[in-house]
mmCIF file of C-alpha atoms in Angstrom:
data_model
loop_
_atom_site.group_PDB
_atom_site.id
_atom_site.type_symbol
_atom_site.label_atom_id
_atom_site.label_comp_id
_atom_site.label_asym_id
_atom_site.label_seq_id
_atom_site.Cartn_x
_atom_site.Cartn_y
_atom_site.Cartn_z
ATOM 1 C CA UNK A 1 -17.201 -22.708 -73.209
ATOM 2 C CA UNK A 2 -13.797 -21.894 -72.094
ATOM 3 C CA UNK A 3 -13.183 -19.923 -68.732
ATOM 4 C CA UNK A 4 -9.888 -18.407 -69.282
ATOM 5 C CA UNK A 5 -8.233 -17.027 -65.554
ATOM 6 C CA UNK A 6 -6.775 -13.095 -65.697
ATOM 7 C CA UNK A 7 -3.291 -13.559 -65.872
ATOM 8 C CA UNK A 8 -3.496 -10.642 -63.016
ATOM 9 C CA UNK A 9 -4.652 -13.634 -61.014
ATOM 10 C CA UNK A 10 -2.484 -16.812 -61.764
ATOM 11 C CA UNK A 11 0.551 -17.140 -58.799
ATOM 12 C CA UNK A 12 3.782 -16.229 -60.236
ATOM 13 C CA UNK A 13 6.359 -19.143 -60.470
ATOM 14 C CA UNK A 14 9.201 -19.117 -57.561
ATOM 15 C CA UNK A 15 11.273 -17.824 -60.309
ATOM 16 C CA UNK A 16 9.437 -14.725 -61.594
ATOM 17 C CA UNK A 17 9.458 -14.160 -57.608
ATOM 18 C CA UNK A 18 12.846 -14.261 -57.182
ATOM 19 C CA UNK A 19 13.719 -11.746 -60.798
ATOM 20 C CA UNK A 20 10.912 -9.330 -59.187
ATOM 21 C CA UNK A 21 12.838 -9.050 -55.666
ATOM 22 C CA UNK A 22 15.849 -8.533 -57.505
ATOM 23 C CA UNK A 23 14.822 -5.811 -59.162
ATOM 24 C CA UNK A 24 13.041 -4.419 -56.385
ATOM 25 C CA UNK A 25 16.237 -4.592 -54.350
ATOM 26 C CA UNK A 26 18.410 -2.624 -57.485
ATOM 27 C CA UNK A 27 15.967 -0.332 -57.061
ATOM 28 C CA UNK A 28 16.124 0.681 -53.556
ATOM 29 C CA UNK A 29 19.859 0.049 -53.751
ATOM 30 C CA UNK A 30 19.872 3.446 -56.192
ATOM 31 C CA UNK A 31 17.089 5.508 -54.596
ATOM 32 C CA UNK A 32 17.356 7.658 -51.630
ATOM 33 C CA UNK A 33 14.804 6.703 -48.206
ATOM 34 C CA UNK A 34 12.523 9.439 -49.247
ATOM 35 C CA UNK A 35 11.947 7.850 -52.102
ATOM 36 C CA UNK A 36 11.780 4.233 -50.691
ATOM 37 C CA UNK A 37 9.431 5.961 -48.259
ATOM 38 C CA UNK A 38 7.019 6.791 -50.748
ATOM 39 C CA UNK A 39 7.006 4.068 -52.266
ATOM 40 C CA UNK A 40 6.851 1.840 -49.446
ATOM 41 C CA UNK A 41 9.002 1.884 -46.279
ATOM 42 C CA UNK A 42 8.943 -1.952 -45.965
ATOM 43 C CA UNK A 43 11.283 -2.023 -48.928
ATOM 44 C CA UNK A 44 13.854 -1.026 -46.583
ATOM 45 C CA UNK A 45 13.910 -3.841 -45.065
ATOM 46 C CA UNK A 46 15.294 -5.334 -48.136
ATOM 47 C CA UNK A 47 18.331 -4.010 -48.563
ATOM 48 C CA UNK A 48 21.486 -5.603 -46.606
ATOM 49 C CA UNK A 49 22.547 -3.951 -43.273
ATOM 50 C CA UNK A 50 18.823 -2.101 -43.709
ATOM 51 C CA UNK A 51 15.775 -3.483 -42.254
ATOM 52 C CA UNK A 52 13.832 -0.697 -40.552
ATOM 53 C CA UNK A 53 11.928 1.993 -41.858
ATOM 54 C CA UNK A 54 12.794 5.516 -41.840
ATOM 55 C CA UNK A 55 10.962 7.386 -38.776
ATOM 56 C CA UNK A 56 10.330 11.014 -37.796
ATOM 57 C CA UNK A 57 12.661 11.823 -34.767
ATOM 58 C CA UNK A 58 10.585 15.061 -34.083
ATOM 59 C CA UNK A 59 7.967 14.538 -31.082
ATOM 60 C CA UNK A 60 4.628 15.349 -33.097
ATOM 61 C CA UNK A 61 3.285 17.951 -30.280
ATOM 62 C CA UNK A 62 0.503 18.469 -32.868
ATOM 63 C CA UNK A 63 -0.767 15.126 -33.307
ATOM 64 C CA UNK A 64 -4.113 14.839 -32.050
ATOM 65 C CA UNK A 65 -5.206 11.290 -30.884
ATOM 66 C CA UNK A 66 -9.056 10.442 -32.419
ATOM 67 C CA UNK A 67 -11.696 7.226 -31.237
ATOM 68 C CA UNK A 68 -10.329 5.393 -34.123
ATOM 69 C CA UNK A 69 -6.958 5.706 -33.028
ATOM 70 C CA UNK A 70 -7.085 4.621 -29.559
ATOM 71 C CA UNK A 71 -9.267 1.617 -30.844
ATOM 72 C CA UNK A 72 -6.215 0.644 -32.740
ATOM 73 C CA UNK A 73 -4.216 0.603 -30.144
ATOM 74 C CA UNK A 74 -2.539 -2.437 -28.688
ATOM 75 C CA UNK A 75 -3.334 -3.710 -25.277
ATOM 76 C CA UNK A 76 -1.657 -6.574 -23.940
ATOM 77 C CA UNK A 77 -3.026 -6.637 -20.248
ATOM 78 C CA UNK A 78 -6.400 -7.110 -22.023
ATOM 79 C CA UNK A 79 -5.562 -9.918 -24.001
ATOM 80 C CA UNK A 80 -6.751 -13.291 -24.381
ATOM 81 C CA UNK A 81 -5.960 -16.131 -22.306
ATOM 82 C CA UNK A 82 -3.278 -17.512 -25.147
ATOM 83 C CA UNK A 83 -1.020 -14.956 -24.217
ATOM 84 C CA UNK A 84 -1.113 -15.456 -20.419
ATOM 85 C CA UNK A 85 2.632 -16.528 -19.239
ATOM 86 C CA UNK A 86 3.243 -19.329 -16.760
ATOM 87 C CA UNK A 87 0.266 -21.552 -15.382
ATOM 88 C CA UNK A 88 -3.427 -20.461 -15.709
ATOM 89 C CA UNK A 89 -4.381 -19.789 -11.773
ATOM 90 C CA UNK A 90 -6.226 -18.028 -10.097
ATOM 91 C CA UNK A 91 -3.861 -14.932 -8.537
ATOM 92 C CA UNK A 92 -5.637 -13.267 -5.176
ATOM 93 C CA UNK A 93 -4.123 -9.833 -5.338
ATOM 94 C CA UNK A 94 -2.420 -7.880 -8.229
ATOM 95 C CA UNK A 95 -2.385 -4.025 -8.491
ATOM 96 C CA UNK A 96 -0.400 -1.241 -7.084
ATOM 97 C CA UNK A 97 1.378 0.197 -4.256
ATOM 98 C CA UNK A 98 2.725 3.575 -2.988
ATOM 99 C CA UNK A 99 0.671 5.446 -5.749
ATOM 100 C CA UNK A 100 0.466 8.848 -3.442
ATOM 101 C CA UNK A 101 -2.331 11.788 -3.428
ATOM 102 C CA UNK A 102 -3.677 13.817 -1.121
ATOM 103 C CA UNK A 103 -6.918 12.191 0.877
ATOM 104 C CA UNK A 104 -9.533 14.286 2.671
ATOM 105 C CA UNK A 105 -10.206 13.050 6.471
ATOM 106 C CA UNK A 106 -12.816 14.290 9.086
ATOM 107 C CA UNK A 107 -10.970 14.443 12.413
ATOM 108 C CA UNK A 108 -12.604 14.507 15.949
ATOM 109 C CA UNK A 109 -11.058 17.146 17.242
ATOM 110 C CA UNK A 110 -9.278 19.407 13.983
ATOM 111 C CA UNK A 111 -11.547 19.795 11.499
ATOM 112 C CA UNK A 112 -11.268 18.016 8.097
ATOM 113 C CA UNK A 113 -7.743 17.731 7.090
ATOM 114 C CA UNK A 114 -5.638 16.570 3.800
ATOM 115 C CA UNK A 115 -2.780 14.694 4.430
ATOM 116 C CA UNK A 116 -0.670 12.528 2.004
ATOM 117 C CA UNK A 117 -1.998 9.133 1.637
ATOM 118 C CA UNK A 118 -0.083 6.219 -0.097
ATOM 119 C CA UNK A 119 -2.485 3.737 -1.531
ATOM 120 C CA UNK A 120 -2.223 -0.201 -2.689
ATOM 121 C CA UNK A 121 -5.145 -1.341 -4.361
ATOM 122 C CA UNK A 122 -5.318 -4.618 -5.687
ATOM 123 C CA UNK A 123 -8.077 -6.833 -6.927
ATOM 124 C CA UNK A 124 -8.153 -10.885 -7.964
ATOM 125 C CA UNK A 125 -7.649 -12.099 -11.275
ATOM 126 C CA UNK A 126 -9.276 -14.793 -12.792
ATOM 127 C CA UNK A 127 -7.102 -17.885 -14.459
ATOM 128 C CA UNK A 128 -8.610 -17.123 -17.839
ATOM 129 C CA UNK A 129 -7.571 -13.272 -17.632
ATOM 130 C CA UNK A 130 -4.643 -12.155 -19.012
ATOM 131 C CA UNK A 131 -4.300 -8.593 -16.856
ATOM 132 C CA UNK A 132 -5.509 -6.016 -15.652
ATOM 133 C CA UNK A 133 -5.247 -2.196 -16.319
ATOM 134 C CA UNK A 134 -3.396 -0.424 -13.296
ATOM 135 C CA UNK A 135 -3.870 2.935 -14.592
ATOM 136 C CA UNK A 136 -7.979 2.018 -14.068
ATOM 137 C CA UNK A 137 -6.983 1.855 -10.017
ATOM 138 C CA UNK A 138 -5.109 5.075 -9.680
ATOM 139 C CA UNK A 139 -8.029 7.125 -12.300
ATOM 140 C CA UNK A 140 -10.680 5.940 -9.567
ATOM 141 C CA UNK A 141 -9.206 7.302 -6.757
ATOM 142 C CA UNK A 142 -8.765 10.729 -8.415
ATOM 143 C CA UNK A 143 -12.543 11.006 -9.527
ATOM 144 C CA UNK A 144 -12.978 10.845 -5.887
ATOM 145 C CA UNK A 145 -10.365 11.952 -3.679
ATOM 146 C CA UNK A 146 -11.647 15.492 -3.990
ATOM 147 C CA UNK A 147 -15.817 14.536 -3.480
ATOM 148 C CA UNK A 148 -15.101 11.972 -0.049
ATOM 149 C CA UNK A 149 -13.661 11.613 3.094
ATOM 150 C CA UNK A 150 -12.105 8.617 4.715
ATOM 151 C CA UNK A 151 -13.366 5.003 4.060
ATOM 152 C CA UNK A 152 -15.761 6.794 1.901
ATOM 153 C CA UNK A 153 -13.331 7.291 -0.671
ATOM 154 C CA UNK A 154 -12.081 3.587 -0.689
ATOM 155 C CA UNK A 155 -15.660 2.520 -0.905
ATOM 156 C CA UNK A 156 -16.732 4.873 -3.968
ATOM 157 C CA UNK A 157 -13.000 3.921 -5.670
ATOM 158 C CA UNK A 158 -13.342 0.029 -4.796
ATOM 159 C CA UNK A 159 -17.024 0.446 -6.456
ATOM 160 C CA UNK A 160 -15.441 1.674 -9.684
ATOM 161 C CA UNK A 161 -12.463 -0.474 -10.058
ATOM 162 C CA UNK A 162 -14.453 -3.723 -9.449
ATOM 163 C CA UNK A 163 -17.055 -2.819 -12.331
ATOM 164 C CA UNK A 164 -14.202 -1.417 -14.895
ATOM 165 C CA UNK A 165 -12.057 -4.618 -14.166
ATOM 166 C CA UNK A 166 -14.935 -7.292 -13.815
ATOM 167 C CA UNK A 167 -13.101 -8.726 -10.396
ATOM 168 C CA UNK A 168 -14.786 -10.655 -7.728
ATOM 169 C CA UNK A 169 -12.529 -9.665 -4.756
ATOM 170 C CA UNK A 170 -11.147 -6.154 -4.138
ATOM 171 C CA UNK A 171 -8.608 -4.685 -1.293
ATOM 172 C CA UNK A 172 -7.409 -0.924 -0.791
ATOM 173 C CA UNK A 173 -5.365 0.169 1.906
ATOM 174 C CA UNK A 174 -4.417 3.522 2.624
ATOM 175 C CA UNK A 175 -1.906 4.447 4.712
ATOM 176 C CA UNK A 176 -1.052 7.963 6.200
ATOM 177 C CA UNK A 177 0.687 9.736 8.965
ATOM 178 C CA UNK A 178 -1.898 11.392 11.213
ATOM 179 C CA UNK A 179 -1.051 14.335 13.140
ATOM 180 C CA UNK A 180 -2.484 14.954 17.066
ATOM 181 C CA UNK A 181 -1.286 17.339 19.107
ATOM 182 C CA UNK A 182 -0.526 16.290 22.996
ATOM 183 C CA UNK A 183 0.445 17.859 26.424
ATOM 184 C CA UNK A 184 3.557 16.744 28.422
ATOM 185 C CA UNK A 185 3.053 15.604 31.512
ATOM 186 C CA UNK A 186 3.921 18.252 33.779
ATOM 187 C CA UNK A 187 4.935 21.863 32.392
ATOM 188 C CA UNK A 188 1.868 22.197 29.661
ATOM 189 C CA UNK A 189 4.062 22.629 26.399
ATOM 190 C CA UNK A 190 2.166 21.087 23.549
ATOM 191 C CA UNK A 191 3.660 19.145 20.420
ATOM 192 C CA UNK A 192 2.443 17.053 17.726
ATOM 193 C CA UNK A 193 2.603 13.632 17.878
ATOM 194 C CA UNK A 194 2.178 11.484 14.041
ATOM 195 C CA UNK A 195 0.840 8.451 14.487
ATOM 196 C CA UNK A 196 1.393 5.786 11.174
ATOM 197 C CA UNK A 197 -2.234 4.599 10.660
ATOM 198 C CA UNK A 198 -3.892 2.891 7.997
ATOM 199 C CA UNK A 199 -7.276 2.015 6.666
ATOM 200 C CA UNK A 200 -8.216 -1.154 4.917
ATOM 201 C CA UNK A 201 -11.668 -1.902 2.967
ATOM 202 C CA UNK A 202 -11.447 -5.475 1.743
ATOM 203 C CA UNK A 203 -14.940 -7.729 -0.104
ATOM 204 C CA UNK A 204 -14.156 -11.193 -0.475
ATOM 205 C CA UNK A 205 -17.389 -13.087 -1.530
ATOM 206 C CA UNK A 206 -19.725 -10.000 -1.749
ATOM 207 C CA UNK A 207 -18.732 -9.357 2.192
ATOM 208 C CA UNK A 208 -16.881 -6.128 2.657
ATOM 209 C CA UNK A 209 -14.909 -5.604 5.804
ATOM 210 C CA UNK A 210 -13.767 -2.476 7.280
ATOM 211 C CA UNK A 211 -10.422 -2.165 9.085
ATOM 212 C CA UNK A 212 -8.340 0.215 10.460
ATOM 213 C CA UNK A 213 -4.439 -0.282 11.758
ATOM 214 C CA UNK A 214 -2.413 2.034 14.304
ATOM 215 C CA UNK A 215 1.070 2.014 14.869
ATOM 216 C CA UNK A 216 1.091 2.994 18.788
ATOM 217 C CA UNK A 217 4.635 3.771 20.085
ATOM 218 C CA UNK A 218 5.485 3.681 24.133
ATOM 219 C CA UNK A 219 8.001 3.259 26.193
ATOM 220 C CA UNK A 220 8.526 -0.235 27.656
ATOM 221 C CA UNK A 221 10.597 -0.427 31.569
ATOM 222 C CA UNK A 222 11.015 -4.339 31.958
ATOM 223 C CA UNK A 223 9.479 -5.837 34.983
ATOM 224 C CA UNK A 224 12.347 -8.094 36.401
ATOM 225 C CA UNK A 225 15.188 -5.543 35.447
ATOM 226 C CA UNK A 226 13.319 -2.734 38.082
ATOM 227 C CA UNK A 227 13.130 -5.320 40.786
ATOM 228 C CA UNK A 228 16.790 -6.212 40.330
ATOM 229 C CA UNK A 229 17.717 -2.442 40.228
ATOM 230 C CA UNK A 230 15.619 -1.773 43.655
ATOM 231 C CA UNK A 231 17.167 -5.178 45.278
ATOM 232 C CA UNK A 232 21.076 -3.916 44.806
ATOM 233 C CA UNK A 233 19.828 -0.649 46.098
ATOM 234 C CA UNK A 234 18.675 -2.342 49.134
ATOM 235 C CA UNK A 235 21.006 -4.638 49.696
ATOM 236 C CA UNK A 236 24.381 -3.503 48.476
ATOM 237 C CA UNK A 237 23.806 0.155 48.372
ATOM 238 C CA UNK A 238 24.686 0.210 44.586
ATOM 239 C CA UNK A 239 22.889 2.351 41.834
ATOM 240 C CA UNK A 240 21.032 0.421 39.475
ATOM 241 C CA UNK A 241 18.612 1.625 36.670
ATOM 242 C CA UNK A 242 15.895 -0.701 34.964
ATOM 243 C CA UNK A 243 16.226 -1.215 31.229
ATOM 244 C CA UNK A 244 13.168 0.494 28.939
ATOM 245 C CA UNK A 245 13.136 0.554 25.507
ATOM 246 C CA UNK A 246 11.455 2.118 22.750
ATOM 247 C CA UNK A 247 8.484 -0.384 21.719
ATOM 248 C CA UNK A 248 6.107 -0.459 19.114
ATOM 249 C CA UNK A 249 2.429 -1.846 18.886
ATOM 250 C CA UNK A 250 0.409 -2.533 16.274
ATOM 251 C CA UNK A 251 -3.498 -2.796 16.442
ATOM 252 C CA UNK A 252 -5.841 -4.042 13.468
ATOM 253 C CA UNK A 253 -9.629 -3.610 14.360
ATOM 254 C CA UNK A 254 -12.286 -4.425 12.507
ATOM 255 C CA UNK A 255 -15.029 -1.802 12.492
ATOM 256 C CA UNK A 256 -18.463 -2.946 13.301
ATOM 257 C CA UNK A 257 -20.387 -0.282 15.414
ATOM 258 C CA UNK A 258 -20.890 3.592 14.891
ATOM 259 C CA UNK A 259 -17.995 6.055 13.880
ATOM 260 C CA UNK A 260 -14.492 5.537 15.395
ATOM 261 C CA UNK A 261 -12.652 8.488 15.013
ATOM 262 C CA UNK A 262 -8.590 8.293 14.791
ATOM 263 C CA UNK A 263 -8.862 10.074 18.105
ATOM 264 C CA UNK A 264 -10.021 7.382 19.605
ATOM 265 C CA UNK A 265 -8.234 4.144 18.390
ATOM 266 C CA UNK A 266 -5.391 6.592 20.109
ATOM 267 C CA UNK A 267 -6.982 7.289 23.750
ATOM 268 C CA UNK A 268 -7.697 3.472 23.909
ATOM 269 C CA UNK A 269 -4.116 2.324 22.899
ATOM 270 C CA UNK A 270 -3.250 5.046 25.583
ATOM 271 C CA UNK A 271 -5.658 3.613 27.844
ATOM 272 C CA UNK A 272 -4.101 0.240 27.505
ATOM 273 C CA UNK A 273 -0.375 0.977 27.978
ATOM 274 C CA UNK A 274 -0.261 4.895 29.305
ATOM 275 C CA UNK A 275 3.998 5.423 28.424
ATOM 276 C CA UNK A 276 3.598 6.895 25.345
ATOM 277 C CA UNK A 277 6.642 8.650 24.509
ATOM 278 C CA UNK A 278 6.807 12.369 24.907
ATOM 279 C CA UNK A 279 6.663 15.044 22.432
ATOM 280 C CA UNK A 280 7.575 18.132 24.129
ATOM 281 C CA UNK A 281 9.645 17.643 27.699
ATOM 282 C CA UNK A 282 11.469 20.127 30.082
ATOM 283 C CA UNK A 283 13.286 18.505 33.366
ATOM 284 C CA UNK A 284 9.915 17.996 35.157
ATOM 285 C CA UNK A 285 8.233 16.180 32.354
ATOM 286 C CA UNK A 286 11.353 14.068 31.750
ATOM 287 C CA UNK A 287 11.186 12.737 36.391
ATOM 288 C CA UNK A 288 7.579 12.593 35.226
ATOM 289 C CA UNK A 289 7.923 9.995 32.692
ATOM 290 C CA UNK A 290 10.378 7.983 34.831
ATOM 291 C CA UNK A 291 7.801 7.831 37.477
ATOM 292 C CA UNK A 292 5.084 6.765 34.946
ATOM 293 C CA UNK A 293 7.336 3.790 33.786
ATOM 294 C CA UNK A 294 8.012 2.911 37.360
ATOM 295 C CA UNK A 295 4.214 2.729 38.035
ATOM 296 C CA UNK A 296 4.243 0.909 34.392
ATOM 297 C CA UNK A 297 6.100 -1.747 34.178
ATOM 298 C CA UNK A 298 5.665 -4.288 31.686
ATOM 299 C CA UNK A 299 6.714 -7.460 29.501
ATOM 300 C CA UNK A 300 6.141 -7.814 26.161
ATOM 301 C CA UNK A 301 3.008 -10.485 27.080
ATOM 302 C CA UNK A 302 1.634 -8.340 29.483
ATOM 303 C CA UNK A 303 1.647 -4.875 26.441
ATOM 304 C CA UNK A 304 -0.375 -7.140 23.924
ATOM 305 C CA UNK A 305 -2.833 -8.590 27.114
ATOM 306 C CA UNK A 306 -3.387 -4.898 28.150
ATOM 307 C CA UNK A 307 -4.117 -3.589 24.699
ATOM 308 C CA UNK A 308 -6.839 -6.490 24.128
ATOM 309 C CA UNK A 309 -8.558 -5.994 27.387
ATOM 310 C CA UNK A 310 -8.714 -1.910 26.476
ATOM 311 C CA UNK A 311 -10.615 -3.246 23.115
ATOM 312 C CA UNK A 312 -12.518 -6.213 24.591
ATOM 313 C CA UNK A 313 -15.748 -5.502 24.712
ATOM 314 C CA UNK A 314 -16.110 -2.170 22.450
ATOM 315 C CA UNK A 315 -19.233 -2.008 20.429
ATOM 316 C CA UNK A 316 -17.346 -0.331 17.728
ATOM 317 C CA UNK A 317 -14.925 -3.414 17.346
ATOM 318 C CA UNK A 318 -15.730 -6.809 15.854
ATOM 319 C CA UNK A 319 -12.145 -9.049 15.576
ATOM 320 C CA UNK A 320 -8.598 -7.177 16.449
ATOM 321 C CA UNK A 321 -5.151 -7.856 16.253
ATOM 322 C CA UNK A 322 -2.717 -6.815 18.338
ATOM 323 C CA UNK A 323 1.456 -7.064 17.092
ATOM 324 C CA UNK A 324 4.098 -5.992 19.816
ATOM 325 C CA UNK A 325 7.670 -5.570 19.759
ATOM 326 C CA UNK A 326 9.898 -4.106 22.504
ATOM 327 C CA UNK A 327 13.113 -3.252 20.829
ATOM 328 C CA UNK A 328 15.472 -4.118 23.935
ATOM 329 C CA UNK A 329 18.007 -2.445 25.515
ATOM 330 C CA UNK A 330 19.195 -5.648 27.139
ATOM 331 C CA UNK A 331 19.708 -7.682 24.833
ATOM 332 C CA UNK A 332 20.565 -7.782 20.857
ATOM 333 C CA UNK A 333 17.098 -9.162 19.783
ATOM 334 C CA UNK A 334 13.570 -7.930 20.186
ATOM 335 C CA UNK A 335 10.877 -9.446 22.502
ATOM 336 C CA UNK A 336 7.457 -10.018 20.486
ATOM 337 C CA UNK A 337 4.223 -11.147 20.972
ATOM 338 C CA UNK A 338 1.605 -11.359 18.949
ATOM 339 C CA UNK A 339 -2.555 -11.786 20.045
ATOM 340 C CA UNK A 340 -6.128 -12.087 18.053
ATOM 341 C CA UNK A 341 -9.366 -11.963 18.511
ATOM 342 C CA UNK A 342 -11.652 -13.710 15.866
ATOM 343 C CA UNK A 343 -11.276 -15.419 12.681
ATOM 344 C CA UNK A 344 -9.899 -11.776 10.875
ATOM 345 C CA UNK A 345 -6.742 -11.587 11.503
ATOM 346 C CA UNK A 346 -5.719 -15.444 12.458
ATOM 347 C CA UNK A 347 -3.445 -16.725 10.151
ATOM 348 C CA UNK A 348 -1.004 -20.321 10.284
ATOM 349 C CA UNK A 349 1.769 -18.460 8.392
ATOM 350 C CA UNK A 350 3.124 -15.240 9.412
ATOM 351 C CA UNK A 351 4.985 -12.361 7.035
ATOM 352 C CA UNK A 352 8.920 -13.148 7.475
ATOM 353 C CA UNK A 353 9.599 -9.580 8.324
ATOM 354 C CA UNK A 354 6.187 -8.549 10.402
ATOM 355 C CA UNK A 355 8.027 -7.986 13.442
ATOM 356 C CA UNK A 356 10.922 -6.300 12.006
ATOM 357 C CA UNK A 357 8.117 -3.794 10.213
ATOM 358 C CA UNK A 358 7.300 -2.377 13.396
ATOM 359 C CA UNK A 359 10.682 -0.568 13.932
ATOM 360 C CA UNK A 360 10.086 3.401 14.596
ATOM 361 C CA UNK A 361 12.146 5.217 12.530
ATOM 362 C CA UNK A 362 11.073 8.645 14.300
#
């Protein structure tokens, strides 16, 4: 018996390809692109000087997106690990920063209070991961921005956005100006001080650690410039005045203990170097706080050794940090020091431009 095969089925000879194009393309060469259209808008791309299909320039306010839809979509940052760019490694951290809502806090002494919070979340990614999805970051913080407070909203987001992206280390910081109201030092007016602070929940290895930075800002009279200033007064009879800048500290702790309010992390900073700059001053408060520098004085060593022995020995604390930079008046360069306590925060490399990040803009 004989099998004859469809002539539907045989594949047509190069020529018969190359007649049937060629009338294709006389076709679309006299038709209009509606017609082309319906018949089908590849054809377009056909014709010389052509090449795209026609498309609706209307925005389709009507068109409503369904499951199957969505499941056709394309996603990239979920692809596989043939389309990952440069060399398959491991990357620690990728994810945003400065995505901004407003974050609920409990405060010792106000009430709760909701203040804009800027948050960077990041999380690692595997070498045989393409990407992540951002957008997965910034949807967990709104399911609960408006149900926590604090640390407990890092902790419910970082929850979330380790199970949606299948990560096995997770950071978010949130950072936020913090209002406190505080008294000058001698005629009772009242102002609000805003203290930069931010709070830091990062698991590395199943371990979660909680952390919590302050940007303290004081006033810094140099040591060897008063004694200088009182030896020409008592010798020569000249006028002298000791240089004091404008000086920023910066202390990490790790929370270990029971509740540390923001308060608090304040009053000990305050504890450790009391020349906070003022707020609110009339004459009196201004002698005031030229008598508290004079009973203050202090290098750049001796800030960042006063600060630690203010934390030393705090239940509430496990490592700290402690960053300080007096922005002299002397000279055209800052003094620094820099001081830790535990494994936390020590590091062989430092960020290029940590010092230069504690500048106070006011």
């Amino acid at each position: 018996m004989n099998i004859h095969t469809p002539d539907a089925l045989r594949k047509p000879s190069r020529d018969e390809a190359e007649a049937a194009l060629n009338l294709l393309r006389l076709w679309a060469g006299h038709s209009s692109d509606a017609e082309i259209a319906t018949l089908d808008p590849s054809v377009g791309h056909l014709l010389p000087g052509a090449g795209y299909p026609v498309l609706s320039r209307n925005y389709p306010s009507d068109f409503a997106v369904t499951e199957a839809y969505k499941a056709s979509l394309p996603d990239l940052q979920n692809g596989p690990a043939s389309l990952i760019v440069g060399e398959k490694a491991v990357i620690q951290h990728v994810g945003i920063s400065n995505f901004r809502l407003p974050i609920r806090y409990q405060t010792r002494d106000n009430g709760p209070l909701t203040l804009e919070t800027s948050v960077t979340g990041t999380v690692s990614l595997e070498a045989e991961k393409k990407g992540i999805n951002m957008s997965r970051i910034m949807r967990s913080f709104y399911a609960h921005a408006d149900k926590e407070f604090s640390f407990g909203v890092i902790e419910a987001a970082l929850d979330d956005y380790k199970r949606d992206l299948g990560s096995f280390d997770a950071r978010i910081q949130m950072r936020l100006s913090f209002p406190m109201q505080v008294s000058s030092l001698r005629s009772g007016l009242k102002g609000w001080q805003y203290y930069d602070i931010a709070l830091e929940l990062v698991e590395r290895a199943g371990v979660r650690k909680k952390i919590l930075h302050l940007d303290y800002v004081y006033s810094s009279t140099c040591p060897c410039s008063l004694e200088l200033s009182e030896h020409a007064r008592m010798t020569r009879g000249q006028l002298a005045t000791p240089h004091s800048q404008r000086s920023v500290a910066r202390i990490s702790v790790e929370l270990v203990g029971d509740r540390l309010w923001f308060e608090d992390l304040v009053e000990l900073a305050r504890d450790g170097v009391p020349t906070e700059t003022q707020v609110m001053v009339k004459r009196e408060d201004e002698q005031a706080f030229a008598e508290l520098n004079a009973a203050n004085p202090i290098f750049v060593e001796d800030a960042a050794r006063s600060f630690c022995q203010a934390l030393k020995g705090d239940p509430r604390f496990g490592d700290f940090r402690v960053v300080a930079s007096h922005q002299e008046s002397l000279h055209s360069h800052d003094a620094v020091s820099l001081l830790t306590e535990g494994p936390t925060f020590a590091a062989e490399s430092l960020d290029p431009r940590l010092f230069q990040s504690l500048i106070h803009a006011g």
